[in-house]
């Protein structure tokens, strides 16, 4: 799973600063999962260049389930009104019991006609897109 990326497309309704990233985890058999959060520009309906150069890593603790929040205020991420972005998580590492089946689940609505997710198996692989709406969102402070 190392290097695998999964994310979704978002478009802020107003100019905003990103306060945090929120992810719902339905199932988790790992002792630890380390992820990197990535923000991309969008070109031709696909993630393109990195929008935020900071290396934003976070760790999901032992078999954690429920809403998980990553504080992004230290990164001062600013998004423009109607700026199409892609927000992705990249799997960096995990620790678990190798004698049992490992599972990490994020619920999603499928199919979702008006929403898309994207993913790729390795950092340089081709992007794939699916009609889904995952359980993740950004909390922002907006202004007109």
Tab-separated table of C-alpha atoms in Angstrom:
chain	number	residue	atom	x	y	z
A	1	UNK	CA	0.000	0.000	0.000
A	2	UNK	CA	2.961	2.334	0.400
A	3	UNK	CA	2.704	5.266	-2.009
A	4	UNK	CA	-0.985	4.729	-2.750
A	5	UNK	CA	-3.014	7.969	-2.994
A	6	UNK	CA	-6.719	8.586	-2.589
A	7	UNK	CA	-8.615	11.854	-2.537
A	8	UNK	CA	-11.398	14.046	-3.795
A	9	UNK	CA	-12.032	17.294	-5.637
A	10	UNK	CA	-13.239	20.380	-3.779
A	11	UNK	CA	-14.184	23.907	-4.830
A	12	UNK	CA	-14.494	26.572	-2.117
A	13	UNK	CA	-17.547	28.812	-2.437
A	14	UNK	CA	-15.594	31.781	-1.006
A	15	UNK	CA	-12.017	32.906	-0.450
A	16	UNK	CA	-10.824	31.021	2.612
A	17	UNK	CA	-8.098	29.835	4.952
A	18	UNK	CA	-8.070	26.104	5.713
A	19	UNK	CA	-8.309	25.355	9.446
A	20	UNK	CA	-8.357	21.562	9.389
A	21	UNK	CA	-8.834	18.351	7.455
A	22	UNK	CA	-11.454	15.891	8.709
A	23	UNK	CA	-11.650	12.201	7.837
A	24	UNK	CA	-14.117	9.561	8.982
A	25	UNK	CA	-12.562	6.128	9.575
A	26	UNK	CA	-15.065	3.283	9.707
A	27	UNK	CA	-12.641	0.433	10.308
A	28	UNK	CA	-8.996	0.179	11.279
A	29	UNK	CA	-7.120	-2.967	12.323
A	30	UNK	CA	-3.676	-1.311	12.284
A	31	UNK	CA	-1.621	-0.295	15.318
A	32	UNK	CA	-0.538	2.790	13.382
A	33	UNK	CA	-1.148	4.294	9.948
A	34	UNK	CA	1.037	7.175	8.749
A	35	UNK	CA	-0.368	9.359	5.949
A	36	UNK	CA	0.675	12.456	4.022
A	37	UNK	CA	-1.902	15.098	3.123
A	38	UNK	CA	-1.464	16.636	-0.329
A	39	UNK	CA	-3.182	19.569	-2.039
A	40	UNK	CA	-3.080	19.698	-5.848
A	41	UNK	CA	-4.185	22.100	-8.536
A	42	UNK	CA	-6.662	20.567	-11.005
A	43	UNK	CA	-6.106	20.420	-14.765
A	44	UNK	CA	-8.286	18.537	-17.254
A	45	UNK	CA	-10.270	16.982	-14.395
A	46	UNK	CA	-7.166	15.429	-12.799
A	47	UNK	CA	-4.790	16.409	-9.978
A	48	UNK	CA	-1.841	18.332	-11.420
A	49	UNK	CA	0.851	20.305	-9.550
A	50	UNK	CA	1.266	20.424	-5.791
A	51	UNK	CA	-0.505	23.477	-4.434
A	52	UNK	CA	0.955	23.355	-0.908
A	53	UNK	CA	4.710	22.641	-0.707
A	54	UNK	CA	4.661	21.721	3.022
A	55	UNK	CA	5.147	18.068	3.988
A	56	UNK	CA	1.941	17.526	6.002
A	57	UNK	CA	2.152	14.121	7.685
A	58	UNK	CA	-0.125	12.679	10.341
A	59	UNK	CA	-0.549	9.388	12.176
A	60	UNK	CA	-3.772	7.498	12.870
A	61	UNK	CA	-3.311	5.771	16.253
A	62	UNK	CA	-4.001	2.182	17.284
A	63	UNK	CA	-7.250	0.894	15.696
A	64	UNK	CA	-8.735	4.405	15.776
A	65	UNK	CA	-12.250	4.728	14.309
A	66	UNK	CA	-14.508	7.786	14.046
A	67	UNK	CA	-13.827	11.340	12.931
A	68	UNK	CA	-10.129	12.228	12.845
A	69	UNK	CA	-9.009	15.876	12.569
A	70	UNK	CA	-5.676	17.258	11.350
A	71	UNK	CA	-4.963	20.874	12.371
A	72	UNK	CA	-3.809	22.769	9.275
A	73	UNK	CA	-3.704	26.296	10.735
A	74	UNK	CA	0.138	26.263	11.072
A	75	UNK	CA	0.410	25.867	7.274
A	76	UNK	CA	-1.613	29.027	6.419
A	77	UNK	CA	-3.288	27.420	3.403
A	78	UNK	CA	-5.284	29.995	1.466
A	79	UNK	CA	-7.753	29.046	-1.285
A	80	UNK	CA	-9.462	31.362	-3.748
A	81	UNK	CA	-13.188	31.456	-4.427
A	82	UNK	CA	-14.144	28.772	-7.007
A	83	UNK	CA	-10.526	27.473	-7.138
A	84	UNK	CA	-10.756	23.787	-8.063
A	85	UNK	CA	-8.447	21.747	-5.855
A	86	UNK	CA	-7.709	18.099	-5.234
A	87	UNK	CA	-7.078	16.925	-1.663
A	88	UNK	CA	-5.344	13.557	-1.309
A	89	UNK	CA	-3.960	11.241	1.320
A	90	UNK	CA	-0.822	9.269	0.512
A	91	UNK	CA	-0.153	6.053	2.447
A	92	UNK	CA	3.359	6.276	3.909
A	93	UNK	CA	3.516	3.351	6.329
A	94	UNK	CA	1.524	1.132	8.635
A	95	UNK	CA	2.136	-1.245	11.493
A	96	UNK	CA	-0.098	-4.162	12.339
A	97	UNK	CA	-0.297	-7.809	13.196
A	98	UNK	CA	0.951	-9.616	10.075
A	99	UNK	CA	-0.842	-12.831	11.070
A	100	UNK	CA	-4.309	-11.305	10.594
A	101	UNK	CA	-6.063	-9.533	7.736
A	102	UNK	CA	-5.380	-5.784	7.760
A	103	UNK	CA	-8.180	-3.332	6.982
A	104	UNK	CA	-8.530	0.455	6.914
A	105	UNK	CA	-11.890	1.753	5.711
A	106	UNK	CA	-13.225	5.182	4.798
A	107	UNK	CA	-16.957	5.144	3.978
A	108	UNK	CA	-18.168	6.719	0.744
A	109	UNK	CA	-21.441	7.173	-1.120
A	110	UNK	CA	-21.319	5.228	-4.391
A	111	UNK	CA	-22.365	6.107	-7.008
A	112	UNK	CA	-22.375	9.878	-6.505
A	113	UNK	CA	-23.353	11.549	-9.757
A	114	UNK	CA	-22.106	15.015	-8.773
A	115	UNK	CA	-18.915	14.077	-6.951
A	116	UNK	CA	-15.683	12.249	-7.877
A	117	UNK	CA	-12.778	10.641	-6.081
A	118	UNK	CA	-9.410	9.880	-7.570
A	119	UNK	CA	-6.616	7.503	-6.757
A	120	UNK	CA	-3.430	5.875	-7.944
A	121	UNK	CA	-1.409	2.906	-6.755
A	122	UNK	CA	2.006	4.629	-6.709
A	123	UNK	CA	3.141	8.255	-6.697
A	124	UNK	CA	3.970	8.257	-10.438
A	125	UNK	CA	1.098	6.023	-11.650
A	126	UNK	CA	-1.811	7.251	-13.763
A	127	UNK	CA	-4.784	8.764	-11.921
A	128	UNK	CA	-8.083	6.863	-11.898
A	129	UNK	CA	-11.396	8.538	-11.125
A	130	UNK	CA	-14.663	7.145	-9.719
A	131	UNK	CA	-18.150	8.595	-9.006
A	132	UNK	CA	-18.018	8.575	-5.184
A	133	UNK	CA	-18.329	10.977	-2.278
A	134	UNK	CA	-15.931	10.046	0.572
A	135	UNK	CA	-16.368	10.953	4.234
A	136	UNK	CA	-13.842	13.768	4.392
A	137	UNK	CA	-13.991	17.549	4.408
A	138	UNK	CA	-12.070	20.735	5.141
A	139	UNK	CA	-13.039	23.243	7.815
A	140	UNK	CA	-12.321	26.771	6.601
A	141	UNK	CA	-12.584	30.439	7.565
A	142	UNK	CA	-14.040	32.347	4.641
A	143	UNK	CA	-14.547	35.956	3.640
A	144	UNK	CA	-16.210	37.670	0.724
